[in-house]
Amino acid sequence: MTKWDYDGPILEIENLSISFFTRLREIPAVMDFSCTVQPGEAMGLVGESGCGKSTVALAVMRDLGKNGRIVGGTIKFKGRDLTTMSEEDLRDIRGSEIAMIYQEPMASLNPAMKIGKQLMEVPMIHEGTSAEEAYQRALEVVTDVRLPDPERILKSYPHQLSGGQQQRIVIAMALMSKPALLILDEPTTALDVTVEAAVVDLVKDLGKKYGTSMLFISHNLGLVLDTCNRLCVMYSGEAVETGSIKDVFDKMQHPYTQALFRSIPLPGADKNAQPLIAIPGNFPLPHERPNGCNFGPRCDYFAAGRCDAGDIKMRNVPGDDRHDTRCLKVDEIDWKAPPQVAAKAEKTPIGDVVLKMDDLRKYYEVSANALFGGGDRKVVKANETLSFEAHEGETLAIVGESGCGKSTFAKVLMGLETATAGKILLHNHEIQDTPIENRSTETISSVQMVFQNPFDTLNPSMTVGRQIIRALEIFGEGNSDKEREERMLELLDLVKLPRAFAERMPRQLSGGQKQRVGIARAFAGGAKIVVADEPVSALDVSVQAAVTDLLMEIQRENKTTLLFISHDLSIVRYLSDRVMVMYLGHVVELGTTDQVFSPPYHPYTEALLSAVPIADTRVEKKRIVLEGDIPSAMNPPPGCPFQTRCRWKSKVPGGLCEKDVPPVQTLSNGHQIKCHLSSAEFDHMEPVIKIAAE
């Protein structure tokens, strides 16, 4: 049989069970998992970390390592059982008929080999093509993945490309042999939202062009909606619901699917009136799974004696397109009933200005040959003319792509860097020129930071309680060890962690629990301003809801000012009172959340909003894919920083965008936009996101 003449399902997984074997025990990772991918179909696999998504993908590739073993079921690719196939036959299929794209592109690229050579290897090894033919095919595929100047790219090394370009090369490599099945394991997690949108469009287009079937693994339901036509939801090693995107999104038939949707910020969510609902309890470890339904202990509809009586099999939902659920009570639940929401929270009153930045600039001087200190010196303009105010009890979101200067401004505020020019006023005291080692304890304790990755910020050899007490000692809190111990326990209460966790080591905590410890430590000195740098992006959606809810609750109690740095505009819309949009060191738009999320927009804000994946089938979005990458801060374009990627540039007469930095225009009610567009053009802007009438 040739590679192309099969007309049955491309992938059939039936009752698959996978275990990992340690010296102590067998750990079941996946149980009774079934799914079918038809030719040209894109199947989304979603669920929280540890649910077994990647294990299924690695089983299809037969790459489970020494400890992993398929202990039951079959995996058929084009009718052939991969579980009984010889290593030799598997080698022929892997890379040529089944290709996999991993989360981290650099893990798939050889840093010492030029891109062209790496791409050419694929058809030369799998199909025995000549070097000349392989080069032509590499050129074609690099053009297909919309990379600029393909010939230059083929001569480049991986480190000379941006993250988005590297990911496109990995996609190109996977497509070199025109595989029948493409497995994508969180392929856009490390990318900016605008790059993610371009990669998703690319994957869909290439799927159509090459007729490739896809297994798309993600924890982002919005991304799955944009990419796939079918969906399989996993929980704790099992498929709990599977069906078409429309059926699962609009007529969900499993309590876990419902709970997932209630924990993500969809349009209309409001942090005070309609808060997100976090899934109660914790994800079970493989050796702690309950009897019966794995989701039982966290389920609102749990019935003792029924749901925990024995194994629950998948059952069909009549009338839908191959829609199955693993729930005994599916016919008894009123799926349309609104959720029971806790009492509405009072909006945090917005107080006086506590932080003011006035024309702040931060430049770095680097030599062209930094390694050996020679060559011309260049200036990197990380922050340009940054001006804004933040009030007591307010959440100000700062958004933009990587390299726009968000984290640089946070470092200057924290005193890890000093400003090049301009002022930072904290409670009317200037702090821009005072590095952290010269700041008073009061200043340090009043401005604290919660970091993106909770794993990197905790000392692995110190208990949770000791780490919080250490912060209290540094901030001069408490007059005795006993007082500090009591305050530490109160801080654990504040972040809703059991007091017994004081004795635990960081390795014994989940990601969400570690992030709570980071928040407790930030508030150890009674912080008045907290800089939260992507504090939930490393967490599962259900944990995100709990952590954002916690931040809001602490803010209401302490009247904290929250500077929320993020690229996730869904969570920004839900959390923030005002939004500041940055691009290449400039503030390009500043206004209330309602102002920034509805027209008129800065052209960059418009593109950002269009790129946000929203897990709601009612949402209609205008597609605006930004061409090219964000320019280098070492060599910014002349005039408007955004002009190299702006779709509105032709509307401005006289080439003004390429000559002059635009002025800040103040529209109604203090809404600021840094743009050359006229008020007439702003008036003609249409909404990017519309919600269709039911």
mmCIF file with all atom_site columns, C-alpha atoms in Angstrom, residues 84-198:
data_model
loop_
_atom_site.group_PDB
_atom_site.id
_atom_site.type_symbol
_atom_site.label_atom_id
_atom_site.label_alt_id
_atom_site.label_comp_id
_atom_site.label_asym_id
_atom_site.label_entity_id
_atom_site.label_seq_id
_atom_site.pdbx_PDB_ins_code
_atom_site.Cartn_x
_atom_site.Cartn_y
_atom_site.Cartn_z
_atom_site.occupancy
_atom_site.B_iso_or_equiv
_atom_site.pdbx_formal_charge
_atom_site.auth_seq_id
_atom_site.auth_comp_id
_atom_site.auth_asym_id
_atom_site.auth_atom_id
_atom_site.pdbx_PDB_model_num
ATOM 1   C CA . THR A 1 84  ? 2.587  -4.487 17.456 1.00 0.00 ? 84  THR A CA 1
ATOM 2   C CA . MET A 1 85  ? 4.722  -2.938 14.701 1.00 0.00 ? 85  MET A CA 1
ATOM 3   C CA . SER A 1 86  ? 8.478  -3.636 14.455 1.00 0.00 ? 86  SER A CA 1
ATOM 4   C CA . GLU A 1 87  ? 11.039 -0.892 15.155 1.00 0.00 ? 87  GLU A CA 1
ATOM 5   C CA . GLU A 1 88  ? 12.036 -0.915 11.486 1.00 0.00 ? 88  GLU A CA 1
ATOM 6   C CA . ASP A 1 89  ? 8.473  -0.354 10.252 1.00 0.00 ? 89  ASP A CA 1
ATOM 7   C CA . LEU A 1 90  ? 7.972  2.346  12.888 1.00 0.00 ? 90  LEU A CA 1
ATOM 8   C CA . ARG A 1 91  ? 11.100 4.164  11.682 1.00 0.00 ? 91  ARG A CA 1
ATOM 9   C CA . ASP A 1 92  ? 9.664  4.256  8.158  1.00 0.00 ? 92  ASP A CA 1
ATOM 10  C CA . ILE A 1 93  ? 6.389  5.780  9.392  1.00 0.00 ? 93  ILE A CA 1
ATOM 11  C CA . ARG A 1 94  ? 7.775  8.277  11.933 1.00 0.00 ? 94  ARG A CA 1
ATOM 12  C CA . GLY A 1 95  ? 8.749  11.559 10.315 1.00 0.00 ? 95  GLY A CA 1
ATOM 13  C CA . SER A 1 96  ? 7.416  10.561 6.898  1.00 0.00 ? 96  SER A CA 1
ATOM 14  C CA . GLU A 1 97  ? 3.769  9.648  7.584  1.00 0.00 ? 97  GLU A CA 1
ATOM 15  C CA . ILE A 1 98  ? 3.361  10.764 11.207 1.00 0.00 ? 98  ILE A CA 1
ATOM 16  C CA . ALA A 1 99  ? 5.143  13.963 12.255 1.00 0.00 ? 99  ALA A CA 1
ATOM 17  C CA . MET A 1 100 ? 5.165  15.700 15.627 1.00 0.00 ? 100 MET A CA 1
ATOM 18  C CA . ILE A 1 101 ? 5.665  19.363 16.532 1.00 0.00 ? 101 ILE A CA 1
ATOM 19  C CA . TYR A 1 102 ? 6.737  19.986 20.108 1.00 0.00 ? 102 TYR A CA 1
ATOM 20  C CA . GLN A 1 103 ? 6.084  22.889 22.473 1.00 0.00 ? 103 GLN A CA 1
ATOM 21  C CA . GLU A 1 104 ? 9.662  24.176 22.522 1.00 0.00 ? 104 GLU A CA 1
ATOM 22  C CA . PRO A 1 105 ? 10.980 24.692 18.957 1.00 0.00 ? 105 PRO A CA 1
ATOM 23  C CA . MET A 1 106 ? 14.672 24.810 19.939 1.00 0.00 ? 106 MET A CA 1
ATOM 24  C CA . ALA A 1 107 ? 14.382 21.266 21.341 1.00 0.00 ? 107 ALA A CA 1
ATOM 25  C CA . SER A 1 108 ? 13.690 20.061 17.770 1.00 0.00 ? 108 SER A CA 1
ATOM 26  C CA . LEU A 1 109 ? 16.437 22.056 15.997 1.00 0.00 ? 109 LEU A CA 1
ATOM 27  C CA . ASN A 1 110 ? 20.157 21.332 15.899 1.00 0.00 ? 110 ASN A CA 1
ATOM 28  C CA . PRO A 1 111 ? 21.873 24.580 17.027 1.00 0.00 ? 111 PRO A CA 1
ATOM 29  C CA . ALA A 1 112 ? 25.069 23.743 15.118 1.00 0.00 ? 112 ALA A CA 1
ATOM 30  C CA . MET A 1 113 ? 23.436 23.069 11.735 1.00 0.00 ? 113 MET A CA 1
ATOM 31  C CA . LYS A 1 114 ? 22.021 25.548 9.218  1.00 0.00 ? 114 LYS A CA 1
ATOM 32  C CA . ILE A 1 115 ? 18.236 25.480 8.718  1.00 0.00 ? 115 ILE A CA 1
ATOM 33  C CA . GLY A 1 116 ? 18.459 24.422 5.057  1.00 0.00 ? 116 GLY A CA 1
ATOM 34  C CA . LYS A 1 117 ? 20.547 21.367 5.845  1.00 0.00 ? 117 LYS A CA 1
ATOM 35  C CA . GLN A 1 118 ? 18.193 20.301 8.658  1.00 0.00 ? 118 GLN A CA 1
ATOM 36  C CA . LEU A 1 119 ? 15.156 20.536 6.355  1.00 0.00 ? 119 LEU A CA 1
ATOM 37  C CA . MET A 1 120 ? 16.884 18.756 3.468  1.00 0.00 ? 120 MET A CA 1
ATOM 38  C CA . GLU A 1 121 ? 17.723 15.776 5.701  1.00 0.00 ? 121 GLU A CA 1
ATOM 39  C CA . VAL A 1 122 ? 14.047 14.780 5.976  1.00 0.00 ? 122 VAL A CA 1
ATOM 40  C CA . PRO A 1 123 ? 13.324 13.801 2.314  1.00 0.00 ? 123 PRO A CA 1
ATOM 41  C CA . MET A 1 124 ? 16.923 12.638 1.780  1.00 0.00 ? 124 MET A CA 1
ATOM 42  C CA . ILE A 1 125 ? 16.710 10.127 4.682  1.00 0.00 ? 125 ILE A CA 1
ATOM 43  C CA . HIS A 1 126 ? 13.050 9.079  4.313  1.00 0.00 ? 126 HIS A CA 1
ATOM 44  C CA . GLU A 1 127 ? 12.690 9.121  0.533  1.00 0.00 ? 127 GLU A CA 1
ATOM 45  C CA . GLY A 1 128 ? 16.237 9.005  -0.809 1.00 0.00 ? 128 GLY A CA 1
ATOM 46  C CA . THR A 1 129 ? 15.817 12.208 -2.848 1.00 0.00 ? 129 THR A CA 1
ATOM 47  C CA . SER A 1 130 ? 18.812 14.045 -4.304 1.00 0.00 ? 130 SER A CA 1
ATOM 48  C CA . ALA A 1 131 ? 20.293 17.059 -2.488 1.00 0.00 ? 131 ALA A CA 1
ATOM 49  C CA . GLU A 1 132 ? 19.100 19.345 -5.305 1.00 0.00 ? 132 GLU A CA 1
ATOM 50  C CA . GLU A 1 133 ? 15.494 18.124 -5.107 1.00 0.00 ? 133 GLU A CA 1
ATOM 51  C CA . ALA A 1 134 ? 15.568 18.295 -1.303 1.00 0.00 ? 134 ALA A CA 1
ATOM 52  C CA . TYR A 1 135 ? 16.790 21.920 -1.459 1.00 0.00 ? 135 TYR A CA 1
ATOM 53  C CA . GLN A 1 136 ? 13.955 22.899 -3.817 1.00 0.00 ? 136 GLN A CA 1
ATOM 54  C CA . ARG A 1 137 ? 11.418 21.246 -1.538 1.00 0.00 ? 137 ARG A CA 1
ATOM 55  C CA . ALA A 1 138 ? 12.895 23.004 1.528  1.00 0.00 ? 138 ALA A CA 1
ATOM 56  C CA . LEU A 1 139 ? 12.613 26.322 -0.334 1.00 0.00 ? 139 LEU A CA 1
ATOM 57  C CA . GLU A 1 140 ? 8.979  25.588 -1.215 1.00 0.00 ? 140 GLU A CA 1
ATOM 58  C CA . VAL A 1 141 ? 8.017  24.632 2.351  1.00 0.00 ? 141 VAL A CA 1
ATOM 59  C CA . VAL A 1 142 ? 9.775  27.661 3.923  1.00 0.00 ? 142 VAL A CA 1
ATOM 60  C CA . THR A 1 143 ? 7.808  29.828 1.472  1.00 0.00 ? 143 THR A CA 1
ATOM 61  C CA . ASP A 1 144 ? 4.619  27.946 2.460  1.00 0.00 ? 144 ASP A CA 1
ATOM 62  C CA . VAL A 1 145 ? 5.139  28.776 6.144  1.00 0.00 ? 145 VAL A CA 1
ATOM 63  C CA . ARG A 1 146 ? 5.318  32.465 5.151  1.00 0.00 ? 146 ARG A CA 1
ATOM 64  C CA . LEU A 1 147 ? 8.847  33.241 6.223  1.00 0.00 ? 147 LEU A CA 1
ATOM 65  C CA . PRO A 1 148 ? 10.426 36.317 4.620  1.00 0.00 ? 148 PRO A CA 1
ATOM 66  C CA . ASP A 1 149 ? 13.439 35.852 2.297  1.00 0.00 ? 149 ASP A CA 1
ATOM 67  C CA . PRO A 1 150 ? 13.397 32.011 2.287  1.00 0.00 ? 150 PRO A CA 1
ATOM 68  C CA . GLU A 1 151 ? 16.896 31.704 0.774  1.00 0.00 ? 151 GLU A CA 1
ATOM 69  C CA . ARG A 1 152 ? 18.427 33.755 3.606  1.00 0.00 ? 152 ARG A CA 1
ATOM 70  C CA . ILE A 1 153 ? 16.479 31.696 6.177  1.00 0.00 ? 153 ILE A CA 1
ATOM 71  C CA . LEU A 1 154 ? 17.887 28.439 4.749  1.00 0.00 ? 154 LEU A CA 1
ATOM 72  C CA . LYS A 1 155 ? 21.424 29.804 5.236  1.00 0.00 ? 155 LYS A CA 1
ATOM 73  C CA . SER A 1 156 ? 20.725 30.866 8.854  1.00 0.00 ? 156 SER A CA 1
ATOM 74  C CA . TYR A 1 157 ? 21.401 29.047 12.116 1.00 0.00 ? 157 TYR A CA 1
ATOM 75  C CA . PRO A 1 158 ? 18.453 28.529 14.530 1.00 0.00 ? 158 PRO A CA 1
ATOM 76  C CA . HIS A 1 159 ? 19.706 31.155 17.026 1.00 0.00 ? 159 HIS A CA 1
ATOM 77  C CA . GLN A 1 160 ? 19.487 33.813 14.298 1.00 0.00 ? 160 GLN A CA 1
ATOM 78  C CA . LEU A 1 161 ? 15.668 33.418 14.131 1.00 0.00 ? 161 LEU A CA 1
ATOM 79  C CA . SER A 1 162 ? 12.966 34.649 16.508 1.00 0.00 ? 162 SER A CA 1
ATOM 80  C CA . GLY A 1 163 ? 10.798 32.201 18.507 1.00 0.00 ? 163 GLY A CA 1
ATOM 81  C CA . GLY A 1 164 ? 7.937  32.516 16.012 1.00 0.00 ? 164 GLY A CA 1
ATOM 82  C CA . GLN A 1 165 ? 10.277 31.905 13.059 1.00 0.00 ? 165 GLN A CA 1
ATOM 83  C CA . GLN A 1 166 ? 11.827 28.864 14.776 1.00 0.00 ? 166 GLN A CA 1
ATOM 84  C CA . GLN A 1 167 ? 8.354  27.404 15.347 1.00 0.00 ? 167 GLN A CA 1
ATOM 85  C CA . ARG A 1 168 ? 7.528  27.913 11.653 1.00 0.00 ? 168 ARG A CA 1
ATOM 86  C CA . ILE A 1 169 ? 10.731 26.085 10.695 1.00 0.00 ? 169 ILE A CA 1
ATOM 87  C CA . VAL A 1 170 ? 9.715  23.159 12.928 1.00 0.00 ? 170 VAL A CA 1
ATOM 88  C CA . ILE A 1 171 ? 6.302  23.131 11.190 1.00 0.00 ? 171 ILE A CA 1
ATOM 89  C CA . ALA A 1 172 ? 8.085  23.249 7.804  1.00 0.00 ? 172 ALA A CA 1
ATOM 90  C CA . MET A 1 173 ? 10.273 20.307 8.865  1.00 0.00 ? 173 MET A CA 1
ATOM 91  C CA . ALA A 1 174 ? 7.198  18.309 9.887  1.00 0.00 ? 174 ALA A CA 1
ATOM 92  C CA . LEU A 1 175 ? 5.564  19.019 6.510  1.00 0.00 ? 175 LEU A CA 1
ATOM 93  C CA . MET A 1 176 ? 8.637  18.223 4.386  1.00 0.00 ? 176 MET A CA 1
ATOM 94  C CA . SER A 1 177 ? 7.460  14.669 3.737  1.00 0.00 ? 177 SER A CA 1
ATOM 95  C CA . LYS A 1 178 ? 3.751  15.595 3.494  1.00 0.00 ? 178 LYS A CA 1
ATOM 96  C CA . PRO A 1 179 ? 2.652  13.437 6.468  1.00 0.00 ? 179 PRO A CA 1
ATOM 97  C CA . ALA A 1 180 ? -0.863 11.996 6.737  1.00 0.00 ? 180 ALA A CA 1
ATOM 98  C CA . LEU A 1 181 ? -0.994 12.800 10.484 1.00 0.00 ? 181 LEU A CA 1
ATOM 99  C CA . LEU A 1 182 ? 0.490  15.833 12.225 1.00 0.00 ? 182 LEU A CA 1
ATOM 100 C CA . ILE A 1 183 ? 0.624  15.853 16.048 1.00 0.00 ? 183 ILE A CA 1
ATOM 101 C CA . LEU A 1 184 ? 1.006  19.318 17.597 1.00 0.00 ? 184 LEU A CA 1
ATOM 102 C CA . ASP A 1 185 ? 1.824  19.384 21.331 1.00 0.00 ? 185 ASP A CA 1
ATOM 103 C CA . GLU A 1 186 ? 1.076  22.906 22.662 1.00 0.00 ? 186 GLU A CA 1
ATOM 104 C CA . PRO A 1 187 ? 2.901  24.389 19.625 1.00 0.00 ? 187 PRO A CA 1
ATOM 105 C CA . THR A 1 188 ? 2.177  28.045 20.463 1.00 0.00 ? 188 THR A CA 1
ATOM 106 C CA . THR A 1 189 ? 2.502  28.190 24.267 1.00 0.00 ? 189 THR A CA 1
ATOM 107 C CA . ALA A 1 190 ? 5.814  30.075 24.211 1.00 0.00 ? 190 ALA A CA 1
ATOM 108 C CA . LEU A 1 191 ? 4.724  32.521 21.497 1.00 0.00 ? 191 LEU A CA 1
ATOM 109 C CA . ASP A 1 192 ? 3.157  35.974 21.593 1.00 0.00 ? 192 ASP A CA 1
ATOM 110 C CA . VAL A 1 193 ? -0.570 36.123 20.924 1.00 0.00 ? 193 VAL A CA 1
ATOM 111 C CA . THR A 1 194 ? -0.050 37.841 17.524 1.00 0.00 ? 194 THR A CA 1
ATOM 112 C CA . VAL A 1 195 ? 2.520  35.226 16.439 1.00 0.00 ? 195 VAL A CA 1
ATOM 113 C CA . GLU A 1 196 ? 0.223  32.500 17.787 1.00 0.00 ? 196 GLU A CA 1
ATOM 114 C CA . ALA A 1 197 ? -2.624 33.780 15.577 1.00 0.00 ? 197 ALA A CA 1
ATOM 115 C CA . ALA A 1 198 ? -0.383 33.707 12.495 1.00 0.00 ? 198 ALA A CA 1
#
